[in-house]
mmCIF file of C-alpha atoms in Angstrom:
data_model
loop_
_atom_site.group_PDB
_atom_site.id
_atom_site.type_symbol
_atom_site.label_atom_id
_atom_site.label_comp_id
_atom_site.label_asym_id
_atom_site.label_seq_id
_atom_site.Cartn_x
_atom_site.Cartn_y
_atom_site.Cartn_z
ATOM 1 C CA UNK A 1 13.058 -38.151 12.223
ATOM 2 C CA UNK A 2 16.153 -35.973 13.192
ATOM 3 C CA UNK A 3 16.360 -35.167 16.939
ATOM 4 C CA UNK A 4 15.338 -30.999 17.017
ATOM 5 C CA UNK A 5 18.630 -30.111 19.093
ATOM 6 C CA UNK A 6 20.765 -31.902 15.799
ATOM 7 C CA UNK A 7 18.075 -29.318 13.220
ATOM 8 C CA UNK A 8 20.025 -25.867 12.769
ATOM 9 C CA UNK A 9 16.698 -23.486 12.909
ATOM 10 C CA UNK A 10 18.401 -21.011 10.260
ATOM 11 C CA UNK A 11 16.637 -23.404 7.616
ATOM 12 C CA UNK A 12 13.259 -22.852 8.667
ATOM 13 C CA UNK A 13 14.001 -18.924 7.554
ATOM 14 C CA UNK A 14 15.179 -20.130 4.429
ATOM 15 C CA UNK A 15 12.505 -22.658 3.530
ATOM 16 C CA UNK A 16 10.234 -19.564 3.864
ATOM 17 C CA UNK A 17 12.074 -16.639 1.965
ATOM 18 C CA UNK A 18 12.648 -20.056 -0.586
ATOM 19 C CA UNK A 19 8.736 -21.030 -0.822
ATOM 20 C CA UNK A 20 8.162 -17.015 -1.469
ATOM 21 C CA UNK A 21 10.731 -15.993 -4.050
ATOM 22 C CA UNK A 22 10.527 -19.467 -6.156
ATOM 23 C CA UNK A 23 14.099 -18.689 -6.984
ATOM 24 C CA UNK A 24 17.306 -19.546 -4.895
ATOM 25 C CA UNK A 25 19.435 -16.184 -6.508
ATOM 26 C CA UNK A 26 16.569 -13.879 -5.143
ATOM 27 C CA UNK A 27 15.677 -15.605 -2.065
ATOM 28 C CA UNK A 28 19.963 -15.213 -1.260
ATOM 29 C CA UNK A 29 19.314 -11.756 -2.022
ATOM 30 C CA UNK A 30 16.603 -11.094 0.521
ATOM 31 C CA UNK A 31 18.825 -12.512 3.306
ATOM 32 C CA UNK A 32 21.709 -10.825 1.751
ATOM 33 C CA UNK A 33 23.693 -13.975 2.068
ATOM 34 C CA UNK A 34 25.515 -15.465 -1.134
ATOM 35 C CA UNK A 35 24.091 -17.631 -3.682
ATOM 36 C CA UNK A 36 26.155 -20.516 -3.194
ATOM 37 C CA UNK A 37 25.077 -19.868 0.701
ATOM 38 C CA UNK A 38 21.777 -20.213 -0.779
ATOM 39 C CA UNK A 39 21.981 -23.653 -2.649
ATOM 40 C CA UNK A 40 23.581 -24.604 0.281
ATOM 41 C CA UNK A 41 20.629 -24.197 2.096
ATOM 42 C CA UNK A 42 18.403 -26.196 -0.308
ATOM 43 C CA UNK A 43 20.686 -28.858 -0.543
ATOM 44 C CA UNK A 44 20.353 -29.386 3.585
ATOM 45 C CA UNK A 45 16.818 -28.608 3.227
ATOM 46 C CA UNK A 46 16.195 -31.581 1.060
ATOM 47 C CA UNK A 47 18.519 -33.816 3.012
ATOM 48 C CA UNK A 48 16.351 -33.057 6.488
ATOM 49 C CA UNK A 49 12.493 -33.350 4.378
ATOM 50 C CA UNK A 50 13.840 -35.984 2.096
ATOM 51 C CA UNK A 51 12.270 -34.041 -0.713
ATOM 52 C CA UNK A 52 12.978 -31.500 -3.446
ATOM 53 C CA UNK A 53 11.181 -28.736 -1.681
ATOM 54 C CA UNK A 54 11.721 -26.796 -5.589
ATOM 55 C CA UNK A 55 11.348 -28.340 -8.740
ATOM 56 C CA UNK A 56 12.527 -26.808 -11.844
ATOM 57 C CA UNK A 57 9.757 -27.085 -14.393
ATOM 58 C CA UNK A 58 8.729 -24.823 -18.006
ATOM 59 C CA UNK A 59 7.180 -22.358 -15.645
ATOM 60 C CA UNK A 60 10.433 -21.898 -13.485
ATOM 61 C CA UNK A 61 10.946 -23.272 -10.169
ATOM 62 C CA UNK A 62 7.590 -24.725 -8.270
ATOM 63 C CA UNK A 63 7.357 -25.721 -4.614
ATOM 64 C CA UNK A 64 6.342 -29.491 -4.436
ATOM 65 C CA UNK A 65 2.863 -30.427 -2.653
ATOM 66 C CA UNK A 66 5.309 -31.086 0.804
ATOM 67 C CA UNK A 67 6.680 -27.790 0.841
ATOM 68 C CA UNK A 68 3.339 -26.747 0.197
ATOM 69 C CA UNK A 69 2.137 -28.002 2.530
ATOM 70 C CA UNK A 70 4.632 -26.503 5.395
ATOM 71 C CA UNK A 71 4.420 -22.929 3.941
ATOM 72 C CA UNK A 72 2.183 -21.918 6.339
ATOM 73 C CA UNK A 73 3.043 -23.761 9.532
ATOM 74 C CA UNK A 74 6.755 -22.694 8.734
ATOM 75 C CA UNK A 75 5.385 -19.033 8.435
ATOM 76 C CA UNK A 76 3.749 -18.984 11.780
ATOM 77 C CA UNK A 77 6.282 -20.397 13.814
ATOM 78 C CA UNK A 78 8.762 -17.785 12.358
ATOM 79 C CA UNK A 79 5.885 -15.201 13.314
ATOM 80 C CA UNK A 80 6.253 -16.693 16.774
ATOM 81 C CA UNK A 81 9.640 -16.311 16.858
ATOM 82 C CA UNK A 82 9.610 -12.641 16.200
ATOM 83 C CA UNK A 83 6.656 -11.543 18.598
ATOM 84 C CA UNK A 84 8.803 -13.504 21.395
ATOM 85 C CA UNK A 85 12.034 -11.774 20.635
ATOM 86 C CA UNK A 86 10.747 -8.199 19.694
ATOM 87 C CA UNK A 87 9.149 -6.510 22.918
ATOM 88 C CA UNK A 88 12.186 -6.946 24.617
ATOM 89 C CA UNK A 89 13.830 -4.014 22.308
ATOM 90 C CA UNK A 90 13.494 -0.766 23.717
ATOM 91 C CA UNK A 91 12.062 2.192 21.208
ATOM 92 C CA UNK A 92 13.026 5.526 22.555
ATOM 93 C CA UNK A 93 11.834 7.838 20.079
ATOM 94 C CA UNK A 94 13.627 11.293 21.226
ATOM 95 C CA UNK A 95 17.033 9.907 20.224
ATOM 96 C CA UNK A 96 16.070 7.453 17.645
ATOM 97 C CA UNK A 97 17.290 7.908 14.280
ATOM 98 C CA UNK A 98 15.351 4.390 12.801
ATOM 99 C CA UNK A 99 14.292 5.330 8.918
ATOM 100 C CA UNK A 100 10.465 3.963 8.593
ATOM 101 C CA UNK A 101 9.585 3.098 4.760
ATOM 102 C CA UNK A 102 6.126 3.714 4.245
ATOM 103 C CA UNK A 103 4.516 3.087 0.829
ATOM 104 C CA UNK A 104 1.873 5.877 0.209
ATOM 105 C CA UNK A 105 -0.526 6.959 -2.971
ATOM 106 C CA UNK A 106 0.348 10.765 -3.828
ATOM 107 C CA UNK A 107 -3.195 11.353 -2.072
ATOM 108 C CA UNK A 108 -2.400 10.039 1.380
ATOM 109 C CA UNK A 109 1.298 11.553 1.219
ATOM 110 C CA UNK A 110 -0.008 14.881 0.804
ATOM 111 C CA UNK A 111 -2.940 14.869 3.208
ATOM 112 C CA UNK A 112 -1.652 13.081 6.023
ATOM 113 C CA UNK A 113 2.369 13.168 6.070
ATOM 114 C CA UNK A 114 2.636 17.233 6.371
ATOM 115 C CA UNK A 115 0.889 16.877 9.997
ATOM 116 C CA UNK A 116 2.780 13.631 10.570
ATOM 117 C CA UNK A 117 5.628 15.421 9.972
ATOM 118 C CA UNK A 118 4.935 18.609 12.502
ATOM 119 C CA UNK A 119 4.554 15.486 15.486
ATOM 120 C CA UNK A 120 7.516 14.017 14.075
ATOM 121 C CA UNK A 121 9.445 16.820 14.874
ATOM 122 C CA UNK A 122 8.038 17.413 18.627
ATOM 123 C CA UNK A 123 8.464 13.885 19.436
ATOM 124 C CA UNK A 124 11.180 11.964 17.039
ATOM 125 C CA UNK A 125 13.003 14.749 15.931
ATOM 126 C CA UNK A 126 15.759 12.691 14.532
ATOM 127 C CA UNK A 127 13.052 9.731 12.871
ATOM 128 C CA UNK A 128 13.164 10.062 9.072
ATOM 129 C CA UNK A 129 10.946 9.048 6.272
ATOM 130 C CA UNK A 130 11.237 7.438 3.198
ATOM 131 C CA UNK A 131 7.906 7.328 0.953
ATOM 132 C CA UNK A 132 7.568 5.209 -1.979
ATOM 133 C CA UNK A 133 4.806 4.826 -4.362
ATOM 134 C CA UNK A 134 2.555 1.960 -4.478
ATOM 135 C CA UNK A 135 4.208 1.261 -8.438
ATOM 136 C CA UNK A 136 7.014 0.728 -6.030
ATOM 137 C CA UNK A 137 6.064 -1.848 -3.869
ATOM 138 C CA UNK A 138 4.640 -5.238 -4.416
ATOM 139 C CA UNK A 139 2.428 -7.588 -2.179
ATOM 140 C CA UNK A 140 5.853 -9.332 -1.200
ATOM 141 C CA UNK A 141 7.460 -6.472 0.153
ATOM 142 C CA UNK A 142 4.501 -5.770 2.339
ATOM 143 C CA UNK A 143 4.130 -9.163 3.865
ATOM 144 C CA UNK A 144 7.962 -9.681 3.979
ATOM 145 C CA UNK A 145 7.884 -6.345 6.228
ATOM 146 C CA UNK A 146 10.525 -4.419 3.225
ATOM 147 C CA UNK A 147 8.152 -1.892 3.898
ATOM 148 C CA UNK A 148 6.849 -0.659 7.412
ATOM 149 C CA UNK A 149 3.813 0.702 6.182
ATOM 150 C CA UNK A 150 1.616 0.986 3.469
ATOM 151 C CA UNK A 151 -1.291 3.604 3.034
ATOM 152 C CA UNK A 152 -3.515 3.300 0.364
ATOM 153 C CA UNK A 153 -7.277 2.504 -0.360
ATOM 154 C CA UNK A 154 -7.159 -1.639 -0.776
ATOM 155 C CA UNK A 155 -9.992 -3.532 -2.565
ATOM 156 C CA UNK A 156 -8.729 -7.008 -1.536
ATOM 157 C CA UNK A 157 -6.099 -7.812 1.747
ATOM 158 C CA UNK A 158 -4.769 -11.352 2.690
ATOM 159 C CA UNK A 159 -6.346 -12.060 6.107
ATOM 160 C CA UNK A 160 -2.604 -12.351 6.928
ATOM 161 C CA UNK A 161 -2.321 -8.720 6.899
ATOM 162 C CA UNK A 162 -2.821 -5.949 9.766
ATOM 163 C CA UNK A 163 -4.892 -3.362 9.021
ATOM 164 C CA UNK A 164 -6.250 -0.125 10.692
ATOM 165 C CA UNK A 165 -8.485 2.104 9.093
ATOM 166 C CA UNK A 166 -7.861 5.608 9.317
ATOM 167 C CA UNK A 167 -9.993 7.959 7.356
ATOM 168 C CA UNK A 168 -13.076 8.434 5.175
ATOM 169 C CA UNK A 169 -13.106 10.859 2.804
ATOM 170 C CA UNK A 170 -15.862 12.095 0.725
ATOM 171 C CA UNK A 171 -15.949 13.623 -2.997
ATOM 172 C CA UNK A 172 -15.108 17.039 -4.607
ATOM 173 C CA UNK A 173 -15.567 18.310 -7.910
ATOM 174 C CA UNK A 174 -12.177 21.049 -8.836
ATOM 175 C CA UNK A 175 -12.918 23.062 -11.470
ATOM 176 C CA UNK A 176 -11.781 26.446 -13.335
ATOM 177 C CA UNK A 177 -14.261 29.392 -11.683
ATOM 178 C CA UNK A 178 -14.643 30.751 -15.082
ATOM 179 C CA UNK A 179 -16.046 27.105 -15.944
ATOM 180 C CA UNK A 180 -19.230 27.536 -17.636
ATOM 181 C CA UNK A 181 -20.250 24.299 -15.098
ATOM 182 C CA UNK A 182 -20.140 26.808 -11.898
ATOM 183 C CA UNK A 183 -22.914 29.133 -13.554
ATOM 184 C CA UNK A 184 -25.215 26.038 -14.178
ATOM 185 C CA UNK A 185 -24.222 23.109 -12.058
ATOM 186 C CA UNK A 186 -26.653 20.299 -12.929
ATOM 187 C CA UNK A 187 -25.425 16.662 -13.479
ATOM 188 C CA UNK A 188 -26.153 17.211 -16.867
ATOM 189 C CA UNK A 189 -23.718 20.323 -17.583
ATOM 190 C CA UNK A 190 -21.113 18.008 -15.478
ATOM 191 C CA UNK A 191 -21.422 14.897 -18.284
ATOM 192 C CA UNK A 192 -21.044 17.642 -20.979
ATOM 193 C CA UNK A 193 -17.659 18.607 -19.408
ATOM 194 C CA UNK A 194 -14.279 17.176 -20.444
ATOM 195 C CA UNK A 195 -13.021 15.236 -17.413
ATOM 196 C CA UNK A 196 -9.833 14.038 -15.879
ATOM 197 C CA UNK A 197 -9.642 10.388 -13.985
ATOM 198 C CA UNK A 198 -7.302 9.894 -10.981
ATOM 199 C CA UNK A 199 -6.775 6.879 -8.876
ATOM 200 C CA UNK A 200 -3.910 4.794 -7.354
ATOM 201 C CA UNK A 201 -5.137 1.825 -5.204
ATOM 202 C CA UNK A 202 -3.903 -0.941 -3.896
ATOM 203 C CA UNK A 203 0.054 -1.491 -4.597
ATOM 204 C CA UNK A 204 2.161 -3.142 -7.640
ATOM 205 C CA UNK A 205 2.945 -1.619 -11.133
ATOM 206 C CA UNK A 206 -0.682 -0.100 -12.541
ATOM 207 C CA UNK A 207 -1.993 -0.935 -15.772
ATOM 208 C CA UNK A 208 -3.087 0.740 -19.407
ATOM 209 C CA UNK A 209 -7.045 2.102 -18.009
ATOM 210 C CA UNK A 210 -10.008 1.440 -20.941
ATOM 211 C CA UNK A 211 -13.079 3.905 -20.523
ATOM 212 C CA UNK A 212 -15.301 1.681 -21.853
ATOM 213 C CA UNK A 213 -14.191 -0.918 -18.976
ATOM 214 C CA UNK A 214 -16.543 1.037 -16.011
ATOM 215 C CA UNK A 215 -16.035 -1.788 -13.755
ATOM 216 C CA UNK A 216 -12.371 -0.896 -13.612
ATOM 217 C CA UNK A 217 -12.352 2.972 -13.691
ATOM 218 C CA UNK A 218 -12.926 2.881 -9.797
ATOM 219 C CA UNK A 219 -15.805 4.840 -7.765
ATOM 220 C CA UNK A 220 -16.543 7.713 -9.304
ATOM 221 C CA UNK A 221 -17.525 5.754 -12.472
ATOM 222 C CA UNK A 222 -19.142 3.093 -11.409
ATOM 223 C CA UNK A 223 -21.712 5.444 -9.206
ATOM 224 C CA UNK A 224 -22.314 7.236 -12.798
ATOM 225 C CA UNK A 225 -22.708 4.080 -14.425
ATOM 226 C CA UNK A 226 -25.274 3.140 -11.820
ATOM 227 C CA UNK A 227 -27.473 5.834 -12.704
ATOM 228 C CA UNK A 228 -27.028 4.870 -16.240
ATOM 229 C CA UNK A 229 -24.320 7.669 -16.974
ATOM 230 C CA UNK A 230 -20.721 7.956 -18.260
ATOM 231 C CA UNK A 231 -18.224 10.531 -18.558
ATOM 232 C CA UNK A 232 -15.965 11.993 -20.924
ATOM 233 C CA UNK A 233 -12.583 11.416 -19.429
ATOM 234 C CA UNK A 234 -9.582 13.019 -21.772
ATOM 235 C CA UNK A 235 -6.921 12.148 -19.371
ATOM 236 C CA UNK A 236 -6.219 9.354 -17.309
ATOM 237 C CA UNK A 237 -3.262 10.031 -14.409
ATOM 238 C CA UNK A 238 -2.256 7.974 -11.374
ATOM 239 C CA UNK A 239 -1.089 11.325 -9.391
ATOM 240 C CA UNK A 240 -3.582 13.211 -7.948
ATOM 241 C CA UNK A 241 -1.840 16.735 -8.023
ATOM 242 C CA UNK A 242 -1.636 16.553 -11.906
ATOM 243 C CA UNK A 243 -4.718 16.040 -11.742
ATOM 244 C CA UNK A 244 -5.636 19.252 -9.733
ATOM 245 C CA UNK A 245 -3.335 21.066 -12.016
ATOM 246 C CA UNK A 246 -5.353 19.866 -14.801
ATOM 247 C CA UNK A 247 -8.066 21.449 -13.483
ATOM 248 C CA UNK A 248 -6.919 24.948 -14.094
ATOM 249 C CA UNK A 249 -6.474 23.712 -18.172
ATOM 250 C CA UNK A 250 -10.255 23.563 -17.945
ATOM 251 C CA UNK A 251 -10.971 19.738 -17.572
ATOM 252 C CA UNK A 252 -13.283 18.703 -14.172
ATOM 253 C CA UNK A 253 -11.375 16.464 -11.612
ATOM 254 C CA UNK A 254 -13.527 14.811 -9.388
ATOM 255 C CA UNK A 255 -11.139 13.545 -6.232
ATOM 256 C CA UNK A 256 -10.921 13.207 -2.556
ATOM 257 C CA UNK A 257 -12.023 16.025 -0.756
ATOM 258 C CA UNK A 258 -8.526 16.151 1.206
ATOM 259 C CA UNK A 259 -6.683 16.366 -1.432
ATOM 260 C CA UNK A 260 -9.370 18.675 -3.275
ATOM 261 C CA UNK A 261 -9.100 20.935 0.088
ATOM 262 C CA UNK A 262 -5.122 21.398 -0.709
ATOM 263 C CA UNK A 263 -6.090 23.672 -3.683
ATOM 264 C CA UNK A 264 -9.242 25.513 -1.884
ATOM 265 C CA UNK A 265 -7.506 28.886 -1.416
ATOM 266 C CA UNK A 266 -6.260 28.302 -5.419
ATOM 267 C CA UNK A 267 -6.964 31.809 -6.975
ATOM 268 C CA UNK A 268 -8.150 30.032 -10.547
ATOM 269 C CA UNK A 269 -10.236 26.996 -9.072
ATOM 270 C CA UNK A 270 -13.361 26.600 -7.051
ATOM 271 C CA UNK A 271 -14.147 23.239 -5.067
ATOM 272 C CA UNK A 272 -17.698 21.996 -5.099
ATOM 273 C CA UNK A 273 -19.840 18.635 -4.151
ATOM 274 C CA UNK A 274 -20.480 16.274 -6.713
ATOM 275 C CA UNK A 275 -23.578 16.891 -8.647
ATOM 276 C CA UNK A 276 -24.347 13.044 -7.414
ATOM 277 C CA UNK A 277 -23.952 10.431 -4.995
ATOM 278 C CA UNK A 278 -20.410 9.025 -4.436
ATOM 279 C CA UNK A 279 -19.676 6.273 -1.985
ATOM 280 C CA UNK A 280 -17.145 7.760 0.683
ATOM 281 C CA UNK A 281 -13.210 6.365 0.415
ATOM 282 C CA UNK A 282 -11.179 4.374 2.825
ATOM 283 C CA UNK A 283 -7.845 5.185 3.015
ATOM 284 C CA UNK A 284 -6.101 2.318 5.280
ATOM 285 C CA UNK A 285 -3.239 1.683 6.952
ATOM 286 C CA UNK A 286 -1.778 -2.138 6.422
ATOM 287 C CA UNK A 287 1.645 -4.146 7.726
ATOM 288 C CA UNK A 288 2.848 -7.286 7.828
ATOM 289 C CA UNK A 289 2.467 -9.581 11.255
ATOM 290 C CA UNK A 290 6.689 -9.913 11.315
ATOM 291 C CA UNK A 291 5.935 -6.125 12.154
ATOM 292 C CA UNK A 292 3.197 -6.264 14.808
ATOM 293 C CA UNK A 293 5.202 -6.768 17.940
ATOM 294 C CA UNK A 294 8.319 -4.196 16.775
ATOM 295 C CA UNK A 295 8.243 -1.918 20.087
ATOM 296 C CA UNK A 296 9.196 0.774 17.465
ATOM 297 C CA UNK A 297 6.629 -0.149 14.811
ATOM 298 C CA UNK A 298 3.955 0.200 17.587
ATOM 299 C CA UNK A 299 4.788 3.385 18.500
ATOM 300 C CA UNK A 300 5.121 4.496 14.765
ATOM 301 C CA UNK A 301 1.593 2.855 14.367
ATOM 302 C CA UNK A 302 -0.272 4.798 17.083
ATOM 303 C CA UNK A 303 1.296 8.081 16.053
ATOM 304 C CA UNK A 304 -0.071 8.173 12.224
ATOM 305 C CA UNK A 305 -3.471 7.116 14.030
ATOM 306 C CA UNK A 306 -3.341 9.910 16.386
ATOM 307 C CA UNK A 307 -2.299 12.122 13.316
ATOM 308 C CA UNK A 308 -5.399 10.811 11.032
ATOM 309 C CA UNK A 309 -7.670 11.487 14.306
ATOM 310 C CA UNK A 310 -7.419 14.328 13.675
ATOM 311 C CA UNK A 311 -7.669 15.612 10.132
#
């Protein structure tokens, strides 16, 4: 075994971003050192181990069952590395200028960054944003910390993952006034209706919907479906202001009250509760651990809690 002072620690970054990408040109990239640099790296790696580490196979490059095997342990000493280093930088928000990248569905950008936006500017007035959409991001990019934060209602997280709830939000139905439904609003009028479907969860490029698939048309459908009903959805969408604009072309969208509440004062559409039982969202807030201990990632943290305490 080598002697630890003789080990340059720089390899125990690389063995991780290596056993993540699968692939020494992107794994270069996310260190934004060269590829050569790179190969490099892999070479020493497999001097030190006295393995392969990758092995090129039909299905690209795999991690052999060593490499495997350190994944994790490499992971959280690199986790321990950070949280020792981090508190000792200072945050001072009044004369930062630090961009945060938060990943956010259309829904939680327009409920929640307008008043994160009025602190921003009493307390971080030089702090900017930039706000991608979860067909932006991928899993990676959250746990490698690309992204500061993302915002989104999640049906699975790795335990690996911080979280924080922020909100729940309940159901609205946005319709035209002069929608026959508002003179007779009974579930039954509601089924006869031509609907619109909106939904973005989770993160990663979304996928071609089927409305015969009920399991995978979200909430609203599956609490129909439980009372042995379906609806007639013309339009499937992923952004949940088309689907408000819809609204005024006559079709019913059935959405997130805060974002419903956004077109409330809308002279052609009324807002009204669901003619039936939908279980309340989550919309949550998750980062990766190389995150946790940033002084100004905490501060960033407690200030879109303090903002979603108060919607």
């Amino acid at each position: 075994m080598n002697n630890i002072k003789d080990i340059d620690l720089n390899l125990l970054v690389y063995l991780d971003v290596l056993l993540r990408e699968r692939n020494v040109t992107k794994a270069a990239a996310q260190l934004n050192i060269t590829q050569p640099a790179m190969s490099n790296g892999l070479k020493r790696l497999r001097t030190l181990l006295n393995d392969p580490i990758l092995v090129r196979t039909s299905e690209g490059m795999l991690p052999t069952e060593t490499a495997l095997r350190m994944q994790e342990p490499v992971r959280q000493i690199l986790y321990s590395v950070e949280e020792m280093v981090q508190p000792a930088r200072e945050f001072d928000a009044a004369t930062s200028d630090r961009v945060f990248r938060i990943m956010a569905s259309d829904y939680a950008a327009s409920t929640l960054m307008p008043r994160l936006l009025e602190k921003l500017k009493q307390q971080a007035p030089h702090v900017a944003l930039d706000i991608m959409t979860p067909s932006d991001i991928s899993f990676h990019d959250v746990e490698n910390g690309k992204v500061d934060l993302a915002i989104n209602r999640f049906e699975k997280l790795p335990q690996s993952f911080h979280q924080k709830n922020l909100w729940e939000d309940d159901f609205s139905c946005l319709v035209r006034k002069d929608h026959p439904l508002v003179q007779d609003y009974t579930l039954e009028n509601y089924l006869k209706g031509e609907h619109v479907w909106v939904s973005k969860t989770g993160f990663g490029v979304g996928v071609g919907m089927d409305p015969h698939d009920v399991q995978k048309l979200g909430w609203v459908d599956e609490a129909l479906g439980s009372l042995g009903h379906k609806r007639e959805i013309r339009i499937f969408t992923r952004n949940y202001h088309v689907a408000m604009h819809l609204a005024r072309q006559g079709l019913i969208a059935t959405l997130p009250s805060q974002a419903a509440a956004l077109y409330k004062d809308d002279d052609e559409l009324v807002m009204l509760e669901p003619p039936f039982a939908i279980p309340a969202l989550e919309l949550t807030m998750i980062w990766s651990p190389l995150l946790q201990h940033d002084a100004g990632h905490r501060w960033f943290r407690q200030l879109i809690t303090d903002t979603a305490a108060h919607h």
